[in-house]
mmCIF file of C-alpha atoms in Angstrom:
data_model
loop_
_atom_site.group_PDB
_atom_site.id
_atom_site.type_symbol
_atom_site.label_atom_id
_atom_site.label_comp_id
_atom_site.label_asym_id
_atom_site.label_seq_id
_atom_site.Cartn_x
_atom_site.Cartn_y
_atom_site.Cartn_z
ATOM 1 C CA UNK A 1 33.240 -15.069 9.550
ATOM 2 C CA UNK A 2 32.170 -12.631 12.240
ATOM 3 C CA UNK A 3 30.500 -9.291 11.594
ATOM 4 C CA UNK A 4 33.134 -6.606 12.127
ATOM 5 C CA UNK A 5 30.882 -4.453 14.283
ATOM 6 C CA UNK A 6 30.001 -7.426 16.460
ATOM 7 C CA UNK A 7 33.690 -8.284 16.827
ATOM 8 C CA UNK A 8 34.359 -4.748 18.063
ATOM 9 C CA UNK A 9 31.582 -5.091 20.656
ATOM 10 C CA UNK A 10 33.065 -8.352 21.896
ATOM 11 C CA UNK A 11 36.554 -6.825 21.969
ATOM 12 C CA UNK A 12 35.293 -3.841 23.984
ATOM 13 C CA UNK A 13 33.642 -6.185 26.509
ATOM 14 C CA UNK A 14 36.849 -8.193 26.898
ATOM 15 C CA UNK A 15 38.893 -4.984 27.316
ATOM 16 C CA UNK A 16 36.591 -4.004 30.193
ATOM 17 C CA UNK A 17 36.730 -7.472 31.816
ATOM 18 C CA UNK A 18 39.413 -9.417 33.639
ATOM 19 C CA UNK A 19 39.227 -12.403 31.287
ATOM 20 C CA UNK A 20 37.365 -13.936 28.391
ATOM 21 C CA UNK A 21 34.982 -15.888 30.627
ATOM 22 C CA UNK A 22 33.812 -12.752 32.438
ATOM 23 C CA UNK A 23 33.280 -11.026 29.094
ATOM 24 C CA UNK A 24 31.235 -13.984 27.808
ATOM 25 C CA UNK A 25 28.979 -13.787 30.863
ATOM 26 C CA UNK A 26 28.436 -10.048 30.319
ATOM 27 C CA UNK A 27 27.618 -10.618 26.661
ATOM 28 C CA UNK A 28 25.499 -13.723 27.194
ATOM 29 C CA UNK A 29 27.533 -15.847 24.759
ATOM 30 C CA UNK A 30 29.882 -18.788 25.152
ATOM 31 C CA UNK A 31 33.585 -18.309 26.046
ATOM 32 C CA UNK A 32 34.424 -20.129 22.803
ATOM 33 C CA UNK A 33 32.538 -17.458 20.800
ATOM 34 C CA UNK A 34 34.540 -14.738 22.542
ATOM 35 C CA UNK A 35 37.810 -16.535 21.856
ATOM 36 C CA UNK A 36 36.969 -17.016 18.164
ATOM 37 C CA UNK A 37 35.958 -13.357 17.743
ATOM 38 C CA UNK A 38 39.146 -12.019 19.328
ATOM 39 C CA UNK A 39 41.308 -14.427 17.346
ATOM 40 C CA UNK A 40 39.656 -13.398 14.059
ATOM 41 C CA UNK A 41 39.958 -9.712 14.911
ATOM 42 C CA UNK A 42 43.656 -10.103 15.725
ATOM 43 C CA UNK A 43 44.205 -11.931 12.423
ATOM 44 C CA UNK A 44 42.502 -9.128 10.517
ATOM 45 C CA UNK A 45 44.474 -6.428 12.300
ATOM 46 C CA UNK A 46 47.762 -8.341 12.209
ATOM 47 C CA UNK A 47 48.474 -7.434 15.850
ATOM 48 C CA UNK A 48 47.819 -9.139 19.206
ATOM 49 C CA UNK A 49 45.185 -7.427 21.322
ATOM 50 C CA UNK A 50 45.718 -9.329 24.586
ATOM 51 C CA UNK A 51 48.390 -11.197 26.482
ATOM 52 C CA UNK A 52 46.770 -14.398 27.668
ATOM 53 C CA UNK A 53 47.619 -16.620 30.610
ATOM 54 C CA UNK A 54 45.766 -19.298 32.544
ATOM 55 C CA UNK A 55 44.886 -16.789 35.278
ATOM 56 C CA UNK A 56 44.137 -13.508 33.522
ATOM 57 C CA UNK A 57 44.091 -11.530 30.310
ATOM 58 C CA UNK A 58 46.100 -8.323 29.837
ATOM 59 C CA UNK A 59 45.444 -5.895 27.036
ATOM 60 C CA UNK A 60 48.397 -4.934 24.822
ATOM 61 C CA UNK A 61 49.408 -1.375 24.026
ATOM 62 C CA UNK A 62 47.983 -1.780 20.563
ATOM 63 C CA UNK A 63 44.864 -3.185 22.182
ATOM 64 C CA UNK A 64 44.502 -0.077 24.351
ATOM 65 C CA UNK A 65 44.616 2.153 21.284
ATOM 66 C CA UNK A 66 42.043 -0.039 19.561
ATOM 67 C CA UNK A 67 39.802 0.064 22.634
ATOM 68 C CA UNK A 68 39.730 3.865 22.555
ATOM 69 C CA UNK A 69 39.004 3.969 18.841
ATOM 70 C CA UNK A 70 36.370 1.228 18.974
ATOM 71 C CA UNK A 71 34.574 2.945 21.851
ATOM 72 C CA UNK A 72 34.153 6.073 19.719
ATOM 73 C CA UNK A 73 32.944 4.059 16.728
ATOM 74 C CA UNK A 74 30.438 2.051 18.774
ATOM 75 C CA UNK A 75 29.082 5.166 20.460
ATOM 76 C CA UNK A 76 28.506 6.773 17.061
ATOM 77 C CA UNK A 77 26.736 3.676 15.734
ATOM 78 C CA UNK A 78 24.566 3.399 18.845
ATOM 79 C CA UNK A 79 23.697 7.094 18.617
ATOM 80 C CA UNK A 80 22.691 6.665 14.979
ATOM 81 C CA UNK A 81 20.261 3.855 15.761
ATOM 82 C CA UNK A 82 18.984 5.654 18.837
ATOM 83 C CA UNK A 83 18.276 8.700 16.682
ATOM 84 C CA UNK A 84 16.350 6.556 14.216
ATOM 85 C CA UNK A 85 14.406 4.951 17.068
ATOM 86 C CA UNK A 86 13.268 8.354 18.316
ATOM 87 C CA UNK A 87 12.536 9.480 14.761
ATOM 88 C CA UNK A 88 10.129 6.562 14.386
ATOM 89 C CA UNK A 89 8.004 7.659 17.326
ATOM 90 C CA UNK A 90 4.473 8.535 16.108
ATOM 91 C CA UNK A 91 4.760 12.194 17.063
ATOM 92 C CA UNK A 92 8.017 12.642 15.155
ATOM 93 C CA UNK A 93 7.464 10.626 11.954
ATOM 94 C CA UNK A 94 8.280 13.024 9.128
ATOM 95 C CA UNK A 95 8.882 13.218 5.399
ATOM 96 C CA UNK A 96 7.063 13.077 2.060
ATOM 97 C CA UNK A 97 4.747 10.222 1.053
ATOM 98 C CA UNK A 98 3.565 10.060 -2.555
ATOM 99 C CA UNK A 99 0.219 8.322 -3.042
ATOM 100 C CA UNK A 100 -1.532 7.478 -6.320
ATOM 101 C CA UNK A 101 -5.246 6.652 -6.442
ATOM 102 C CA UNK A 102 -8.277 6.560 -8.769
ATOM 103 C CA UNK A 103 -10.119 9.851 -9.347
ATOM 104 C CA UNK A 104 -13.637 9.166 -8.116
ATOM 105 C CA UNK A 105 -12.917 6.562 -5.483
ATOM 106 C CA UNK A 106 -9.925 8.538 -4.240
ATOM 107 C CA UNK A 107 -11.845 11.761 -3.795
ATOM 108 C CA UNK A 108 -14.896 10.148 -2.217
ATOM 109 C CA UNK A 109 -13.227 7.730 0.184
ATOM 110 C CA UNK A 110 -9.463 8.236 0.374
ATOM 111 C CA UNK A 111 -9.251 12.014 0.553
ATOM 112 C CA UNK A 112 -11.279 12.277 3.800
ATOM 113 C CA UNK A 113 -9.172 9.511 5.375
ATOM 114 C CA UNK A 114 -5.911 11.084 4.218
ATOM 115 C CA UNK A 115 -6.790 14.549 5.507
ATOM 116 C CA UNK A 116 -7.565 12.973 8.895
ATOM 117 C CA UNK A 117 -4.191 11.196 8.774
ATOM 118 C CA UNK A 118 -2.437 14.465 7.925
ATOM 119 C CA UNK A 119 -3.933 16.126 11.007
ATOM 120 C CA UNK A 120 -2.595 13.333 13.210
ATOM 121 C CA UNK A 121 0.862 13.470 11.604
ATOM 122 C CA UNK A 122 1.645 17.153 10.977
ATOM 123 C CA UNK A 123 5.266 16.410 10.064
ATOM 124 C CA UNK A 124 4.287 14.222 7.118
ATOM 125 C CA UNK A 125 3.799 15.875 3.737
ATOM 126 C CA UNK A 126 1.283 14.047 1.531
ATOM 127 C CA UNK A 127 1.718 14.248 -2.241
ATOM 128 C CA UNK A 128 -1.552 12.917 -3.705
ATOM 129 C CA UNK A 129 -1.949 12.044 -7.380
ATOM 130 C CA UNK A 130 -5.437 11.320 -8.759
ATOM 131 C CA UNK A 131 -5.474 9.441 -12.040
ATOM 132 C CA UNK A 132 -7.586 6.888 -13.891
ATOM 133 C CA UNK A 133 -4.656 5.824 -16.041
ATOM 134 C CA UNK A 134 -2.866 2.624 -15.112
ATOM 135 C CA UNK A 135 0.317 3.845 -13.486
ATOM 136 C CA UNK A 136 3.772 2.513 -12.712
ATOM 137 C CA UNK A 137 4.523 3.237 -9.064
ATOM 138 C CA UNK A 138 8.244 2.586 -9.516
ATOM 139 C CA UNK A 139 8.687 4.744 -12.621
ATOM 140 C CA UNK A 140 6.460 7.467 -11.174
ATOM 141 C CA UNK A 141 8.293 7.242 -7.827
ATOM 142 C CA UNK A 142 5.108 6.638 -5.851
ATOM 143 C CA UNK A 143 5.337 5.228 -2.330
ATOM 144 C CA UNK A 144 1.795 3.833 -2.056
ATOM 145 C CA UNK A 145 -0.975 3.120 -4.540
ATOM 146 C CA UNK A 146 -4.655 2.225 -4.268
ATOM 147 C CA UNK A 147 -6.247 0.328 -7.114
ATOM 148 C CA UNK A 148 -9.514 -1.411 -7.931
ATOM 149 C CA UNK A 149 -9.657 -4.469 -10.143
ATOM 150 C CA UNK A 150 -7.791 -7.765 -10.466
ATOM 151 C CA UNK A 151 -4.247 -7.256 -9.239
ATOM 152 C CA UNK A 152 -1.681 -9.355 -11.073
ATOM 153 C CA UNK A 153 1.495 -7.311 -10.734
ATOM 154 C CA UNK A 154 4.018 -9.332 -8.716
ATOM 155 C CA UNK A 155 6.447 -6.404 -8.717
ATOM 156 C CA UNK A 156 4.387 -4.814 -5.942
ATOM 157 C CA UNK A 157 3.515 -5.743 -2.382
ATOM 158 C CA UNK A 158 -0.298 -5.683 -2.480
ATOM 159 C CA UNK A 159 -2.979 -6.227 0.147
ATOM 160 C CA UNK A 160 -6.609 -6.857 -0.799
ATOM 161 C CA UNK A 161 -8.624 -4.879 1.746
ATOM 162 C CA UNK A 162 -12.191 -4.722 0.393
ATOM 163 C CA UNK A 163 -14.224 -5.267 -2.743
ATOM 164 C CA UNK A 164 -16.449 -3.390 -5.190
ATOM 165 C CA UNK A 165 -19.687 -4.830 -6.563
ATOM 166 C CA UNK A 166 -21.400 -3.807 -9.794
ATOM 167 C CA UNK A 167 -25.100 -3.276 -10.429
ATOM 168 C CA UNK A 168 -27.070 -2.921 -13.631
ATOM 169 C CA UNK A 169 -29.384 -0.029 -12.848
ATOM 170 C CA UNK A 170 -32.004 2.124 -14.499
ATOM 171 C CA UNK A 171 -34.185 5.054 -13.509
ATOM 172 C CA UNK A 172 -37.847 4.281 -12.629
ATOM 173 C CA UNK A 173 -38.960 6.396 -15.596
ATOM 174 C CA UNK A 174 -36.896 4.240 -17.967
ATOM 175 C CA UNK A 175 -38.190 0.989 -16.476
ATOM 176 C CA UNK A 176 -41.770 2.239 -16.827
ATOM 177 C CA UNK A 177 -41.041 2.845 -20.499
ATOM 178 C CA UNK A 178 -39.109 -0.325 -21.412
ATOM 179 C CA UNK A 179 -40.252 -2.805 -18.800
ATOM 180 C CA UNK A 180 -37.896 -4.834 -16.600
ATOM 181 C CA UNK A 181 -35.319 -6.840 -18.578
ATOM 182 C CA UNK A 182 -35.620 -10.531 -17.682
ATOM 183 C CA UNK A 183 -32.358 -11.640 -19.277
ATOM 184 C CA UNK A 184 -29.212 -10.146 -20.756
ATOM 185 C CA UNK A 185 -30.507 -10.453 -24.314
ATOM 186 C CA UNK A 186 -33.479 -8.242 -23.343
ATOM 187 C CA UNK A 187 -31.082 -5.594 -22.048
ATOM 188 C CA UNK A 188 -29.246 -5.510 -25.373
ATOM 189 C CA UNK A 189 -32.478 -4.413 -27.073
ATOM 190 C CA UNK A 190 -32.989 -1.532 -24.639
ATOM 191 C CA UNK A 191 -31.186 1.829 -24.359
ATOM 192 C CA UNK A 192 -27.942 1.607 -22.402
ATOM 193 C CA UNK A 193 -24.850 3.714 -21.755
ATOM 194 C CA UNK A 194 -21.196 3.185 -22.615
ATOM 195 C CA UNK A 195 -18.044 4.184 -20.752
ATOM 196 C CA UNK A 196 -14.698 4.779 -22.475
ATOM 197 C CA UNK A 197 -11.579 3.197 -20.949
ATOM 198 C CA UNK A 198 -9.145 6.113 -20.745
ATOM 199 C CA UNK A 199 -6.185 3.719 -21.002
ATOM 200 C CA UNK A 200 -7.221 2.215 -24.349
ATOM 201 C CA UNK A 201 -9.742 4.642 -25.823
ATOM 202 C CA UNK A 202 -12.210 1.763 -26.261
ATOM 203 C CA UNK A 203 -15.462 1.130 -24.422
ATOM 204 C CA UNK A 204 -15.470 -1.091 -21.365
ATOM 205 C CA UNK A 205 -17.403 -4.341 -21.869
ATOM 206 C CA UNK A 206 -20.354 -5.203 -19.663
ATOM 207 C CA UNK A 207 -19.637 -8.326 -17.600
ATOM 208 C CA UNK A 208 -22.116 -10.832 -16.196
ATOM 209 C CA UNK A 209 -22.186 -13.781 -13.837
ATOM 210 C CA UNK A 210 -23.242 -16.367 -16.434
ATOM 211 C CA UNK A 211 -23.459 -14.721 -19.856
ATOM 212 C CA UNK A 212 -20.381 -13.789 -21.902
ATOM 213 C CA UNK A 213 -19.011 -10.270 -21.748
ATOM 214 C CA UNK A 214 -20.917 -7.837 -23.930
ATOM 215 C CA UNK A 215 -19.188 -4.962 -25.702
ATOM 216 C CA UNK A 216 -21.653 -2.085 -26.204
ATOM 217 C CA UNK A 217 -22.294 -1.809 -29.931
ATOM 218 C CA UNK A 218 -24.822 1.017 -30.016
ATOM 219 C CA UNK A 219 -25.063 2.825 -26.676
ATOM 220 C CA UNK A 220 -27.365 5.828 -26.535
ATOM 221 C CA UNK A 221 -24.833 7.736 -24.423
ATOM 222 C CA UNK A 222 -21.029 7.529 -24.358
ATOM 223 C CA UNK A 223 -18.556 9.239 -22.053
ATOM 224 C CA UNK A 224 -15.092 8.729 -20.621
ATOM 225 C CA UNK A 225 -16.216 9.972 -17.196
ATOM 226 C CA UNK A 226 -18.378 7.924 -14.851
ATOM 227 C CA UNK A 227 -19.924 11.123 -13.457
ATOM 228 C CA UNK A 228 -21.431 11.801 -16.852
ATOM 229 C CA UNK A 229 -22.571 8.200 -17.240
ATOM 230 C CA UNK A 230 -24.173 8.273 -13.795
ATOM 231 C CA UNK A 231 -25.992 11.504 -14.661
ATOM 232 C CA UNK A 232 -27.272 9.945 -17.876
ATOM 233 C CA UNK A 233 -28.554 6.858 -16.047
ATOM 234 C CA UNK A 234 -30.207 8.979 -13.350
ATOM 235 C CA UNK A 235 -31.963 11.039 -16.013
ATOM 236 C CA UNK A 236 -33.482 7.912 -17.571
ATOM 237 C CA UNK A 237 -31.506 7.984 -20.828
ATOM 238 C CA UNK A 238 -30.389 4.384 -20.505
ATOM 239 C CA UNK A 239 -29.373 1.499 -18.274
ATOM 240 C CA UNK A 240 -25.853 1.472 -16.874
ATOM 241 C CA UNK A 241 -23.556 -0.969 -15.122
ATOM 242 C CA UNK A 242 -22.133 1.024 -12.214
ATOM 243 C CA UNK A 243 -19.964 0.297 -9.154
ATOM 244 C CA UNK A 244 -21.740 0.169 -5.813
ATOM 245 C CA UNK A 245 -19.712 2.976 -4.254
ATOM 246 C CA UNK A 246 -21.367 5.550 -6.517
ATOM 247 C CA UNK A 247 -24.814 4.060 -7.185
ATOM 248 C CA UNK A 248 -25.896 2.429 -3.896
ATOM 249 C CA UNK A 249 -27.055 5.708 -2.374
ATOM 250 C CA UNK A 250 -29.368 6.232 -5.369
ATOM 251 C CA UNK A 251 -30.668 2.670 -5.129
ATOM 252 C CA UNK A 252 -31.466 3.248 -1.456
ATOM 253 C CA UNK A 253 -33.260 6.505 -2.271
ATOM 254 C CA UNK A 254 -35.270 4.914 -5.080
ATOM 255 C CA UNK A 255 -33.707 7.068 -7.809
ATOM 256 C CA UNK A 256 -32.199 3.966 -9.392
ATOM 257 C CA UNK A 257 -33.561 0.425 -9.569
ATOM 258 C CA UNK A 258 -31.260 -2.617 -9.912
ATOM 259 C CA UNK A 259 -32.179 -5.196 -12.554
ATOM 260 C CA UNK A 260 -30.776 -8.610 -13.500
ATOM 261 C CA UNK A 261 -29.277 -8.897 -10.028
ATOM 262 C CA UNK A 262 -28.538 -12.598 -10.540
ATOM 263 C CA UNK A 263 -26.162 -11.545 -13.339
ATOM 264 C CA UNK A 264 -23.960 -9.313 -11.178
ATOM 265 C CA UNK A 265 -20.318 -10.058 -12.063
ATOM 266 C CA UNK A 266 -17.607 -11.202 -9.663
ATOM 267 C CA UNK A 267 -16.702 -8.337 -7.307
ATOM 268 C CA UNK A 268 -13.448 -6.507 -7.921
ATOM 269 C CA UNK A 269 -10.863 -6.208 -5.202
ATOM 270 C CA UNK A 270 -9.655 -2.974 -3.645
ATOM 271 C CA UNK A 271 -5.893 -3.132 -3.182
ATOM 272 C CA UNK A 272 -3.393 -1.056 -1.260
ATOM 273 C CA UNK A 273 0.061 -1.647 -2.696
ATOM 274 C CA UNK A 274 3.614 -0.391 -2.685
ATOM 275 C CA UNK A 275 6.733 -1.084 -4.757
ATOM 276 C CA UNK A 276 8.570 -4.249 -3.772
ATOM 277 C CA UNK A 277 11.911 -2.633 -3.090
ATOM 278 C CA UNK A 278 14.338 -2.454 -0.165
ATOM 279 C CA UNK A 279 13.507 -1.333 3.347
ATOM 280 C CA UNK A 280 10.210 0.469 3.920
ATOM 281 C CA UNK A 281 10.365 3.872 5.625
ATOM 282 C CA UNK A 282 8.381 4.017 8.852
ATOM 283 C CA UNK A 283 6.158 6.819 7.552
ATOM 284 C CA UNK A 284 5.239 4.715 4.495
ATOM 285 C CA UNK A 285 4.548 1.632 6.604
ATOM 286 C CA UNK A 286 2.322 3.626 8.979
ATOM 287 C CA UNK A 287 0.242 5.133 6.153
ATOM 288 C CA UNK A 288 0.062 1.811 4.293
ATOM 289 C CA UNK A 289 -1.386 0.087 7.363
ATOM 290 C CA UNK A 290 -3.705 3.039 8.037
ATOM 291 C CA UNK A 291 -5.173 2.938 4.522
ATOM 292 C CA UNK A 292 -5.533 -0.844 4.619
ATOM 293 C CA UNK A 293 -7.439 -0.652 7.911
ATOM 294 C CA UNK A 294 -9.576 2.326 6.852
ATOM 295 C CA UNK A 295 -10.618 0.808 3.523
ATOM 296 C CA UNK A 296 -11.363 -2.580 5.071
ATOM 297 C CA UNK A 297 -13.923 -0.963 7.385
ATOM 298 C CA UNK A 298 -15.970 0.737 4.644
ATOM 299 C CA UNK A 299 -19.411 -0.727 3.952
ATOM 300 C CA UNK A 300 -20.361 0.694 0.567
ATOM 301 C CA UNK A 301 -23.940 -0.552 0.566
ATOM 302 C CA UNK A 302 -24.620 1.334 3.801
ATOM 303 C CA UNK A 303 -22.574 4.393 2.990
ATOM 304 C CA UNK A 304 -24.469 7.646 2.452
ATOM 305 C CA UNK A 305 -22.588 10.381 0.640
ATOM 306 C CA UNK A 306 -23.029 13.995 1.547
ATOM 307 C CA UNK A 307 -24.108 16.514 -1.089
ATOM 308 C CA UNK A 308 -20.516 17.693 -1.379
ATOM 309 C CA UNK A 309 -19.272 14.156 -1.880
ATOM 310 C CA UNK A 310 -21.996 13.409 -4.424
ATOM 311 C CA UNK A 311 -20.906 16.446 -6.404
ATOM 312 C CA UNK A 312 -17.320 15.288 -6.294
ATOM 313 C CA UNK A 313 -17.956 12.249 -8.497
ATOM 314 C CA UNK A 314 -15.799 12.954 -11.502
ATOM 315 C CA UNK A 315 -14.376 9.893 -13.176
ATOM 316 C CA UNK A 316 -13.966 6.155 -13.366
ATOM 317 C CA UNK A 317 -11.773 4.215 -10.966
ATOM 318 C CA UNK A 318 -8.308 2.968 -11.785
ATOM 319 C CA UNK A 319 -7.861 -0.713 -12.542
ATOM 320 C CA UNK A 320 -4.931 -3.145 -12.814
ATOM 321 C CA UNK A 321 -5.992 -5.550 -15.541
ATOM 322 C CA UNK A 322 -4.997 -9.012 -16.606
ATOM 323 C CA UNK A 323 -7.549 -8.592 -19.425
ATOM 324 C CA UNK A 324 -10.203 -6.048 -20.330
ATOM 325 C CA UNK A 325 -12.915 -5.336 -17.744
ATOM 326 C CA UNK A 326 -15.475 -2.583 -17.614
ATOM 327 C CA UNK A 327 -16.128 0.017 -14.949
#
């Protein structure tokens, strides 16, 4: 069965040609395809469109009326797609894009990239939502999400673009007081911090390369914000297990010292994702690719945050979990 729009295009070509063969040459298809399309169209309409002979093809009166009507319809369809083609040009991409992202990571790394994107695309309106709660991009009507963790949601189209590493760190003053822990069991006897998972209200476990996960049983400092935990670790209150994107600058400056580096857990992925639904608007596709490229180029271990960025650290990153992991 032929597509009705395609049949109209073939009919219009035949109406403008002397015979079916000439029309097939113009269209770049076989004469048999032209014959089948016209026959099917005539059967659908219940009227002959052409008088055929061995020498030429003559359009019927009904066919003439159809040719006029089909020309108008085809022009409107072509104009519609031409309008969309122009609308997809970089300088004219417009509309709202809703983006969800983790608090700390979003403000430190995504916000600068997104403001730069907004300058390049003044007709796009960005609606940014910062949250450490595990979200539902479909229910919340988000177009794009950025998440850190182990992505297991097959309802979304996700691209892993980078990774986050974790370090167990302590201030030099704390290490001078407690000594360097040689194994995980030593660490459990020393002061350490705890971070509350805002999704569950429970503390995140500490994870290691070889040893089992350890749930903090008696941390000397507890908070549900990683900014507060970082401040506590920097002050020498206790050891903390922190992501590289907020602690590497302090390791490089000597304000924090990594310990038990052979026990660093498997890195977590950074994902850019979108709902797996229907066609993707050009503006969403452009921003999705932009974020994927931008995040893939970040080298956290070499990244130095400005004073303003350092002060912007406010909360833990958002994670898609198959089971419980700590940040």
